Short mmCIF file of C-alpha atoms and ligand atoms in Angstrom, two decimals:
data_model
loop_
_atom_site.label_atom_id
_atom_site.label_comp_id
_atom_site.label_asym_id
_atom_site.label_seq_id
_atom_site.Cartn_x
_atom_site.Cartn_y
_atom_site.Cartn_z
CA MET A 1 0.00 0.00 0.00
CA ILE A 2 1.25 3.46 -0.91
CA ARG A 3 0.28 6.30 1.40
CA LYS A 4 0.48 10.02 0.94
CA ILE A 5 1.02 12.23 3.99
CA PRO A 6 0.75 15.96 3.30
CA VAL A 7 2.97 18.44 5.10
CA ARG A 8 0.99 21.67 4.97
CA LEU A 9 3.12 24.58 6.06
CA THR A 10 0.93 27.11 7.80
CA THR A 11 3.18 30.04 6.90
CA GLY A 12 3.94 29.16 3.30
CA THR A 13 1.50 26.95 1.48
CA ASP A 14 3.62 27.19 -1.68
CA ARG A 15 6.32 25.32 0.23
CA SER A 16 3.97 22.52 1.34
CA TYR A 17 4.85 19.08 0.07
CA ASN A 18 3.84 15.44 0.23
CA ILE A 19 5.47 12.42 1.75
CA ILE A 20 4.94 9.28 -0.29
CA ILE A 21 5.53 6.12 1.70
CA GLY A 22 5.30 2.51 0.65
CA ASN A 23 7.11 -0.79 0.48
CA ASN A 24 9.26 -1.67 -2.51
CA ILE A 25 8.47 1.54 -4.40
CA LEU A 26 11.94 2.79 -5.35
CA GLY A 27 11.41 1.52 -8.89
CA ASN A 28 8.49 3.95 -9.30
CA LEU A 29 10.46 7.02 -8.26
CA GLY A 30 10.93 8.20 -11.85
CA LYS A 31 7.18 8.24 -12.45
CA ALA A 32 6.53 10.18 -9.26
CA LEU A 33 9.20 12.71 -10.22
CA LYS A 34 7.76 13.12 -13.69
CA ALA A 35 4.32 13.80 -12.23
CA LEU A 36 5.80 16.50 -10.00
CA ASN A 37 7.21 18.37 -12.99
CA CYS A 38 9.90 20.11 -10.94
CA GLY A 39 13.01 19.60 -13.06
CA THR A 40 14.28 17.97 -16.23
CA SER A 41 17.89 17.22 -15.30
CA VAL A 42 18.38 15.05 -12.24
CA PHE A 43 21.44 15.19 -9.99
CA ILE A 44 21.72 12.41 -7.40
CA ILE A 45 23.66 12.87 -4.16
CA THR A 46 24.34 9.66 -2.28
CA ASP A 47 27.02 7.85 -0.27
CA ASN A 48 29.08 4.77 -1.09
CA ASN A 49 27.05 2.32 1.02
CA VAL A 50 23.71 3.45 -0.33
CA ALA A 51 24.96 3.71 -3.93
CA ARG A 52 25.99 0.06 -3.84
CA LEU A 53 22.49 -0.95 -2.80
CA TYR A 54 20.03 1.44 -4.41
CA LEU A 55 21.60 3.69 -7.05
CA LYS A 56 20.99 1.28 -9.91
CA ILE A 57 17.26 0.97 -9.31
CA ILE A 58 16.90 4.74 -8.98
CA VAL A 59 18.82 5.46 -12.19
CA SER A 60 16.90 2.86 -14.16
CA SER A 61 13.56 4.15 -12.88
CA LEU A 62 14.58 7.67 -13.96
CA LYS A 63 15.55 6.39 -17.42
CA LYS A 64 12.28 4.51 -17.74
CA ALA A 65 10.36 7.67 -16.92
CA GLY A 66 12.22 9.53 -19.67
CA PHE A 67 14.85 11.48 -17.74
CA ALA A 68 17.75 11.42 -20.18
CA ASP A 69 20.06 13.84 -18.39
CA THR A 70 21.23 12.51 -15.03
CA GLY A 71 24.36 13.09 -12.96
CA LYS A 72 25.58 11.89 -9.59
CA ILE A 73 28.09 12.23 -6.82
CA ILE A 74 28.90 9.34 -4.49
CA LEU A 75 30.32 10.54 -1.17
CA PRO A 76 32.24 8.56 1.41
CA ALA A 77 29.75 7.77 4.21
CA GLY A 78 30.07 9.19 7.73
CA GLU A 79 29.12 12.06 10.01
CA GLU A 80 32.75 13.23 10.16
CA ARG A 81 32.39 14.13 6.49
CA LYS A 82 29.35 16.32 7.01
CA ASN A 83 31.46 19.45 6.60
CA SER A 84 32.33 22.40 4.38
CA GLY A 85 34.81 20.34 2.34
CA THR A 86 32.14 17.87 1.29
CA PHE A 87 29.68 20.70 0.67
CA LEU A 88 32.14 22.32 -1.77
CA ARG A 89 32.87 18.99 -3.40
CA ILE A 90 29.18 18.50 -4.15
CA LEU A 91 28.85 22.07 -5.45
CA ASN A 92 31.77 21.51 -7.82
CA ALA A 93 30.25 18.31 -9.16
CA LEU A 94 26.89 20.01 -9.59
CA TYR A 95 28.50 22.95 -11.38
CA ASP A 96 30.21 20.55 -13.77
CA PHE A 97 26.92 18.74 -14.36
CA ASP A 98 25.20 22.05 -15.12
CA ARG A 99 27.98 22.98 -17.61
CA ASN A 100 26.82 26.57 -17.47
CA GLN A 101 23.69 25.71 -19.39
CA GLN A 102 21.25 26.86 -16.71
CA LYS A 103 19.63 23.42 -16.71
CA LYS A 104 16.40 22.90 -14.81
CA ILE A 105 18.02 20.72 -12.20
CA VAL A 106 16.28 18.77 -9.47
CA ILE A 107 18.47 17.19 -6.79
CA LEU A 108 17.74 13.77 -5.31
CA THR A 109 19.26 13.10 -1.91
CA LEU A 110 19.46 9.34 -1.62
CA GLY A 111 20.71 8.25 1.79
CA GLY A 112 20.63 8.90 5.52
CA GLY A 113 20.64 12.22 7.33
CA VAL A 114 24.19 13.13 6.37
CA VAL A 115 23.42 12.98 2.64
CA GLY A 116 19.97 14.52 3.21
CA ASP A 117 21.22 17.50 5.24
CA LEU A 118 24.22 18.22 2.99
CA GLY A 119 22.28 17.68 -0.24
CA GLY A 120 19.40 19.79 1.00
CA PHE A 121 21.78 22.65 1.75
CA VAL A 122 23.37 22.35 -1.69
CA ALA A 123 19.83 22.65 -3.12
CA ALA A 124 19.20 25.68 -0.90
CA SER A 125 22.42 27.38 -2.03
CA TYR A 126 22.96 26.57 -5.71
CA ARG A 127 21.68 29.44 -7.82
CA ARG A 128 19.97 30.73 -4.67
CA GLY A 129 17.84 27.64 -4.37
CA ILE A 130 16.74 24.77 -6.60
CA ASN A 131 14.29 21.92 -6.16
CA TYR A 132 15.17 18.76 -4.29
CA ILE A 133 13.59 15.46 -3.35
CA GLN A 134 14.51 13.59 -0.19
CA ILE A 135 14.78 9.80 -0.45
CA PRO A 136 15.72 8.75 3.09
CA THR A 137 17.26 5.31 3.40
CA THR A 138 17.82 5.00 7.17
CA LEU A 139 15.13 4.49 9.81
CA LEU A 140 16.31 7.76 11.32
CA GLY A 141 15.79 9.39 7.94
CA LEU A 142 12.32 7.90 7.51
CA VAL A 143 11.05 9.05 10.88
CA ASP A 144 12.97 12.28 11.30
CA CYS A 145 15.54 13.94 9.09
CA GLY A 146 13.87 13.16 5.76
CA LEU A 147 11.25 15.81 6.44
CA GLY A 148 11.13 19.25 7.96
CA GLY A 149 13.48 21.15 5.67
CA LYS A 150 16.41 21.64 8.05
CA THR A 151 19.56 21.41 5.95
CA GLY A 152 23.24 22.05 6.61
CA PHE A 153 26.52 20.73 7.92
CA ASN A 154 28.76 20.72 10.98
CA PHE A 155 31.28 23.51 11.30
CA ARG A 156 34.36 22.91 13.47
CA LYS A 157 33.00 21.89 16.89
CA ALA A 158 29.49 23.16 16.26
CA LYS A 159 26.92 20.66 15.08
CA ASN A 160 24.79 21.79 12.11
CA LEU A 161 25.98 25.38 12.56
CA ILE A 162 25.86 26.25 8.87
CA GLY A 163 22.59 25.67 7.11
CA ALA A 164 19.22 26.84 5.95
CA PHE A 165 15.57 25.96 6.03
CA TRP A 166 14.80 24.65 2.56
CA GLN A 167 11.77 22.47 2.01
CA PRO A 168 11.89 19.45 -0.30
CA ARG A 169 9.35 19.25 -3.12
CA LEU A 170 8.65 15.65 -2.19
CA VAL A 171 9.84 13.07 0.33
CA TYR A 172 9.84 9.61 -1.17
CA MET A 173 10.09 6.82 1.38
CA ASP A 174 10.53 3.13 0.69
CA THR A 175 10.44 1.14 3.94
CA LEU A 176 12.15 -1.79 2.23
CA VAL A 177 15.48 0.01 2.80
CA ILE A 178 15.33 -0.97 6.48
CA LYS A 179 16.17 -4.56 5.51
CA THR A 180 19.73 -3.65 4.55
CA LEU A 181 20.44 -1.27 7.45
CA PRO A 182 23.21 -2.36 9.81
CA LEU A 183 21.76 -3.19 13.25
CA ARG A 184 23.61 -0.25 14.79
CA GLU A 185 21.80 2.13 12.41
CA LEU A 186 18.46 0.48 13.13
CA ARG A 187 19.01 1.17 16.84
CA CYS A 188 19.82 4.81 16.03
CA GLY A 189 16.51 5.18 14.22
CA LEU A 190 14.71 3.63 17.18
CA ALA A 191 16.28 6.32 19.42
CA GLU A 192 14.34 8.98 17.49
CA THR A 193 11.11 6.96 17.69
CA ILE A 194 11.57 6.85 21.49
CA LYS A 195 12.01 10.62 21.37
CA TYR A 196 8.58 11.02 19.75
CA GLY A 197 7.04 8.84 22.46
CA VAL A 198 8.54 10.98 25.22
CA ILE A 199 7.73 14.36 23.69
CA LYS A 200 4.23 13.72 22.38
CA ASP A 201 2.75 10.25 22.55
CA LYS A 202 2.63 8.07 25.65
CA ASN A 203 0.82 5.30 23.73
CA LEU A 204 3.65 5.16 21.21
CA PHE A 205 6.10 4.99 24.12
CA SER A 206 4.24 2.03 25.68
CA PHE A 207 4.04 0.34 22.28
CA LEU A 208 7.81 0.67 21.93
CA GLU A 209 8.32 -0.72 25.44
CA ASN A 210 6.18 -3.73 24.62
CA ASN A 211 7.61 -4.40 21.18
CA ILE A 212 11.24 -3.38 21.26
CA SER A 213 12.58 -6.88 20.67
CA GLY A 214 10.31 -7.39 17.65
CA LEU A 215 11.35 -4.01 16.28
CA LEU A 216 14.99 -4.98 16.65
CA LYS A 217 14.14 -8.04 14.58
CA ARG A 218 12.72 -5.64 11.93
CA LYS A 219 9.22 -7.11 12.06
CA SER A 220 7.50 -5.17 9.31
CA LEU A 221 4.11 -5.17 11.00
CA LEU A 222 5.63 -3.31 13.94
CA LEU A 223 7.79 -0.98 11.86
CA ASN A 224 4.85 -0.13 9.62
CA LYS A 225 2.85 0.78 12.70
CA ILE A 226 5.38 3.17 14.29
CA ILE A 227 6.87 4.87 11.21
CA PRO A 228 3.69 6.72 10.11
CA ILE A 229 2.97 7.73 13.72
CA CYS A 230 6.40 9.34 14.00
CA ILE A 231 6.16 10.98 10.58
CA LYS A 232 2.79 12.49 11.45
CA ILE A 233 4.12 13.91 14.73
CA LYS A 234 7.07 15.49 12.97
CA ALA A 235 4.93 16.71 10.05
CA LYS A 236 2.46 18.37 12.41
CA ILE A 237 5.16 20.07 14.47
CA THR A 238 7.20 21.31 11.51
CA SER A 239 4.07 22.48 9.65
CA ALA A 240 3.26 24.76 12.54
CA ASP A 241 6.79 26.08 13.05
CA GLU A 242 8.66 25.85 9.77
CA ARG A 243 11.64 27.95 10.83
CA ASP A 244 11.93 26.87 14.46
CA ASP A 245 11.11 30.34 15.77
CA LYS A 246 7.77 29.78 17.49
CA ASP A 247 8.88 27.59 20.40
CA ILE A 248 6.94 24.64 18.93
CA ARG A 249 9.56 22.83 16.90
CA ILE A 250 12.10 23.11 19.69
CA ILE A 251 10.60 20.05 21.41
CA LEU A 252 12.04 17.87 18.64
CA ASN A 253 15.37 18.72 20.23
CA TYR A 254 14.73 16.57 23.29
CA GLY A 255 18.02 14.75 23.94
CA HIS A 256 19.82 16.81 21.34
CA THR A 257 21.50 19.45 23.54
CA LEU A 258 23.87 17.05 25.22
CA GLY A 259 23.56 14.63 22.28
CA HIS A 260 24.99 17.15 19.83
CA ALA A 261 27.62 18.13 22.43
CA LEU A 262 28.72 14.50 22.68
CA GLU A 263 28.97 14.19 18.90
CA ALA A 264 31.04 17.36 18.59
CA ALA A 265 33.22 16.65 21.65
CA THR A 266 34.26 13.34 20.10
CA ASN A 267 34.90 14.82 16.63
CA TYR A 268 31.79 13.12 15.19
CA ARG A 269 33.55 9.75 15.33
CA LYS A 270 32.62 7.96 18.53
CA PHE A 271 28.83 8.04 18.45
CA ASN A 272 26.35 7.89 15.62
CA HIS A 273 23.77 10.65 15.83
CA GLY A 274 21.01 8.39 17.18
CA GLU A 275 23.34 6.99 19.85
CA ALA A 276 24.32 10.46 21.03
CA VAL A 277 20.66 11.48 21.13
CA GLY A 278 19.88 8.35 23.16
CA ILE A 279 22.43 9.31 25.80
CA GLY A 280 21.23 12.92 25.62
CA MET A 281 17.67 11.78 26.36
CA VAL A 282 18.83 9.81 29.41
CA LEU A 283 20.84 12.79 30.69
CA ALA A 284 17.94 15.21 30.10
CA ALA A 285 15.60 12.85 31.98
CA LYS A 286 18.05 12.80 34.91
CA LEU A 287 18.17 16.61 34.91
CA ALA A 288 14.37 16.64 34.93
CA VAL A 289 14.34 14.39 38.00
CA LYS A 290 16.74 16.71 39.81
CA LEU A 291 14.54 19.69 38.92
CA GLY A 292 11.43 17.88 40.15
CA LEU A 293 9.81 17.87 36.70
CA ILE A 294 9.43 14.12 36.30
CA GLN A 295 9.14 11.19 38.67
CA ALA A 296 12.22 9.01 38.98
CA LYS A 297 10.18 5.99 37.86
CA ASP A 298 9.26 7.64 34.54
CA ALA A 299 12.85 8.74 33.94
CA GLY A 300 13.75 5.11 34.68
CA ARG A 301 11.31 3.93 31.99
CA ILE A 302 13.00 6.22 29.46
CA GLU A 303 16.45 4.92 30.33
CA SER A 304 15.29 1.28 30.32
CA LEU A 305 13.75 1.62 26.87
CA ILE A 306 16.87 3.26 25.44
CA PHE A 307 18.96 0.51 26.99
CA ALA A 308 16.60 -2.18 25.67
CA ALA A 309 17.00 -0.73 22.18
CA GLY A 310 20.70 -1.54 22.54
CA LEU A 311 21.76 2.08 22.68
CA PRO A 312 24.61 3.36 24.87
CA VAL A 313 23.66 5.15 28.08
CA SER A 314 27.07 6.21 29.38
CA VAL A 315 29.57 9.00 28.69
CA LYS A 316 32.52 7.07 30.10
CA GLY A 317 35.90 8.24 28.84
CA ILE A 318 34.75 11.60 27.46
CA PRO A 319 36.15 14.55 29.41
CA GLU A 320 33.38 16.55 31.06
CA ASN A 321 34.95 19.89 30.12
CA LYS A 322 34.96 18.93 26.45
CA ILE A 323 31.28 18.02 26.57
CA LEU A 324 30.39 21.28 28.31
CA ALA A 325 32.50 23.37 25.92
CA SER A 326 30.67 21.81 22.95
CA MET A 327 27.32 22.19 24.68
CA ARG A 328 27.84 25.95 25.05
CA ARG A 329 27.84 26.23 21.24
CA ASP A 330 24.27 24.90 21.05
CA LYS A 331 22.15 26.93 18.62
CA LYS A 332 19.23 26.97 21.06
CA PHE A 333 21.14 28.88 23.72
CA ILE A 334 20.44 32.61 23.77
CA SER A 335 23.29 34.95 24.75
CA GLY A 336 25.00 32.12 26.58
CA VAL A 337 21.94 31.12 28.64
CA ASN A 338 21.35 27.39 28.29
CA ARG A 339 18.01 25.94 27.18
CA PHE A 340 16.99 22.32 27.52
CA VAL A 341 13.96 20.33 26.44
CA LEU A 342 13.14 18.20 29.48
CA PRO A 343 10.51 15.51 30.00
CA ALA A 344 7.70 16.38 32.39
CA GLY A 345 6.24 12.86 32.20
CA ILE A 346 5.94 10.37 29.36
CA GLY A 347 4.38 12.20 26.42
CA ARG A 348 5.08 15.76 27.58
CA VAL A 349 8.14 18.01 27.61
CA VAL A 350 8.92 21.52 28.80
CA VAL A 351 11.63 23.99 27.82
CA THR A 352 13.80 24.96 30.78
CA GLU A 353 16.42 27.68 30.83
CA ASN A 354 19.44 28.49 32.89
CA ILE A 355 20.10 25.09 34.45
CA PRO A 356 23.11 25.43 36.80
CA GLU A 357 26.21 23.98 35.18
CA SER A 358 26.99 22.23 38.48
CA MET A 359 23.82 20.19 38.03
CA ILE A 360 24.77 19.24 34.48
CA ARG A 361 28.23 18.22 35.70
CA LYS A 362 26.64 16.10 38.44
CA VAL A 363 24.40 14.29 35.95
CA LEU A 364 27.35 13.67 33.64
CA SER A 365 29.48 12.33 36.49
CA GLU A 366 26.72 9.90 37.49
CA ARG A 367 26.77 8.46 33.95
CA ARG A 368 30.38 7.32 34.00
N1 NAD B 1 17.44 17.67 9.10
C1 NAD B 1 16.88 17.17 10.18
O1 NAD B 1 15.79 17.53 10.56
C2 NAD B 1 17.63 16.12 10.96
C3 NAD B 1 16.98 15.43 11.98
C4 NAD B 1 17.67 14.42 12.64
C5 NAD B 1 18.98 14.14 12.29
N2 NAD B 1 19.59 14.85 11.30
C6 NAD B 1 20.96 14.57 10.92
O2 NAD B 1 20.99 13.27 10.33
C7 NAD B 1 22.28 12.69 10.51
C8 NAD B 1 22.13 11.27 10.97
O3 NAD B 1 21.45 10.56 9.97
P1 NAD B 1 21.57 8.98 9.82
O4 NAD B 1 21.44 8.34 11.12
O5 NAD B 1 20.66 8.60 8.73
O6 NAD B 1 23.10 8.79 9.43
P2 NAD B 1 23.93 8.58 8.08
O7 NAD B 1 23.43 9.42 6.99
O8 NAD B 1 25.35 8.74 8.48
O9 NAD B 1 23.66 7.06 7.70
C9 NAD B 1 24.09 6.06 8.56
C10 NAD B 1 24.88 4.96 7.86
O10 NAD B 1 23.97 4.05 7.25
C11 NAD B 1 24.33 3.83 5.90
N3 NAD B 1 23.07 3.55 5.19
C12 NAD B 1 22.10 4.43 4.88
N4 NAD B 1 21.03 3.78 4.39
C13 NAD B 1 21.35 2.48 4.36
C14 NAD B 1 20.63 1.31 3.96
N5 NAD B 1 19.36 1.36 3.57
N6 NAD B 1 21.27 0.13 4.04
C15 NAD B 1 22.54 0.07 4.50
N7 NAD B 1 23.26 1.12 4.91
C16 NAD B 1 22.65 2.32 4.85
C17 NAD B 1 25.05 5.08 5.48
O11 NAD B 1 25.91 4.86 4.41
C18 NAD B 1 25.81 5.42 6.76
O12 NAD B 1 26.98 4.66 6.84
C19 NAD B 1 23.01 13.59 11.49
O13 NAD B 1 23.95 14.36 10.79
C20 NAD B 1 21.94 14.47 12.05
O14 NAD B 1 22.41 15.74 12.44
C21 NAD B 1 18.93 15.83 10.64
#
């Protein structure tokens, strides 16, 4: 079954777009692109792992649909490459593909969040903005980074510091891609599904608690149940706060303040994004207990679920000062005052400012 989920942006209906989701639908991508009529020359941005698995089917579906002019760049995979060097490399390849002919180019980002964020920002920047289609291939991409229009890359020690809001014209999701995901990446995607449970949906959270082992076995019945729930939560939130300036979208950052700090403090090499977010969610829950926002037993449920998903829950071996230095570069902080999204129960979060650094240090030291 193919489903269409609309993302209707309240502040810019012309930027609204659809998510198409189905199983084994990559071969129909060309047709869907044709129907969209948003470009005649197609430039694919992907990474080496994904290219090996899915590039052929995408290219042949484009050919079948009549797209004669296609180009591509295959990047080495990895968060540590989500940087200005890779951004420029893609721009150079795109410029060569364009050959100064002012082609009507549409970009396809085929891959996980690294490819999606970088490729989306290339689309936002090239000739002041061209069309792009997101084709997420990780669970994390399907439930989170494939939609919402946040694009960009890491700059020095600051996660996602350079970027833009640039909405895709379509998000094309084939859940079959989950079959080939390494287990570690599956766990990372589950971290974001747990996030949705904590921030908005206690029933989803209980469902995850009851079914985590089946989800780790990739049971499609279970995955097909949770993926649309997560997409709808993200679609609703990002529709209402496209540019993250209305204090609505911020709740998607639960676990991300210390999560991003952990990624940056370890040069984007030690943790995958979902793993860092998992630890960040545990740490934020502990802060919430100390602030009296959540009962210890609910914070315990959050930690247990993250642990059951096979995600790390410790910051052992990472110097506290490094984590705090990276944390201070968080984009949510205003004039140096920290801001955290903290759970106030399962299914509800609050934004809390100015948490004493001594308390953050205490929570970090208890996680060693
Ligand atoms: N824009 C947003 O709203 C948003 C939201 C959340 C996260 N992000 C960003 O997303 C990134 C994390 O994304 P990610 O977890 O997808 O990581 P990723 O893009 O690094 O992909 C993870 C790994 O899985 C491989 N892979 C991808 N699809 C595969 C498949 N189907 N089969 C086998 N291997 C596959 C990739 O080659 C890579 O090695 C971070 O940079 C994060 O900041 C962005």
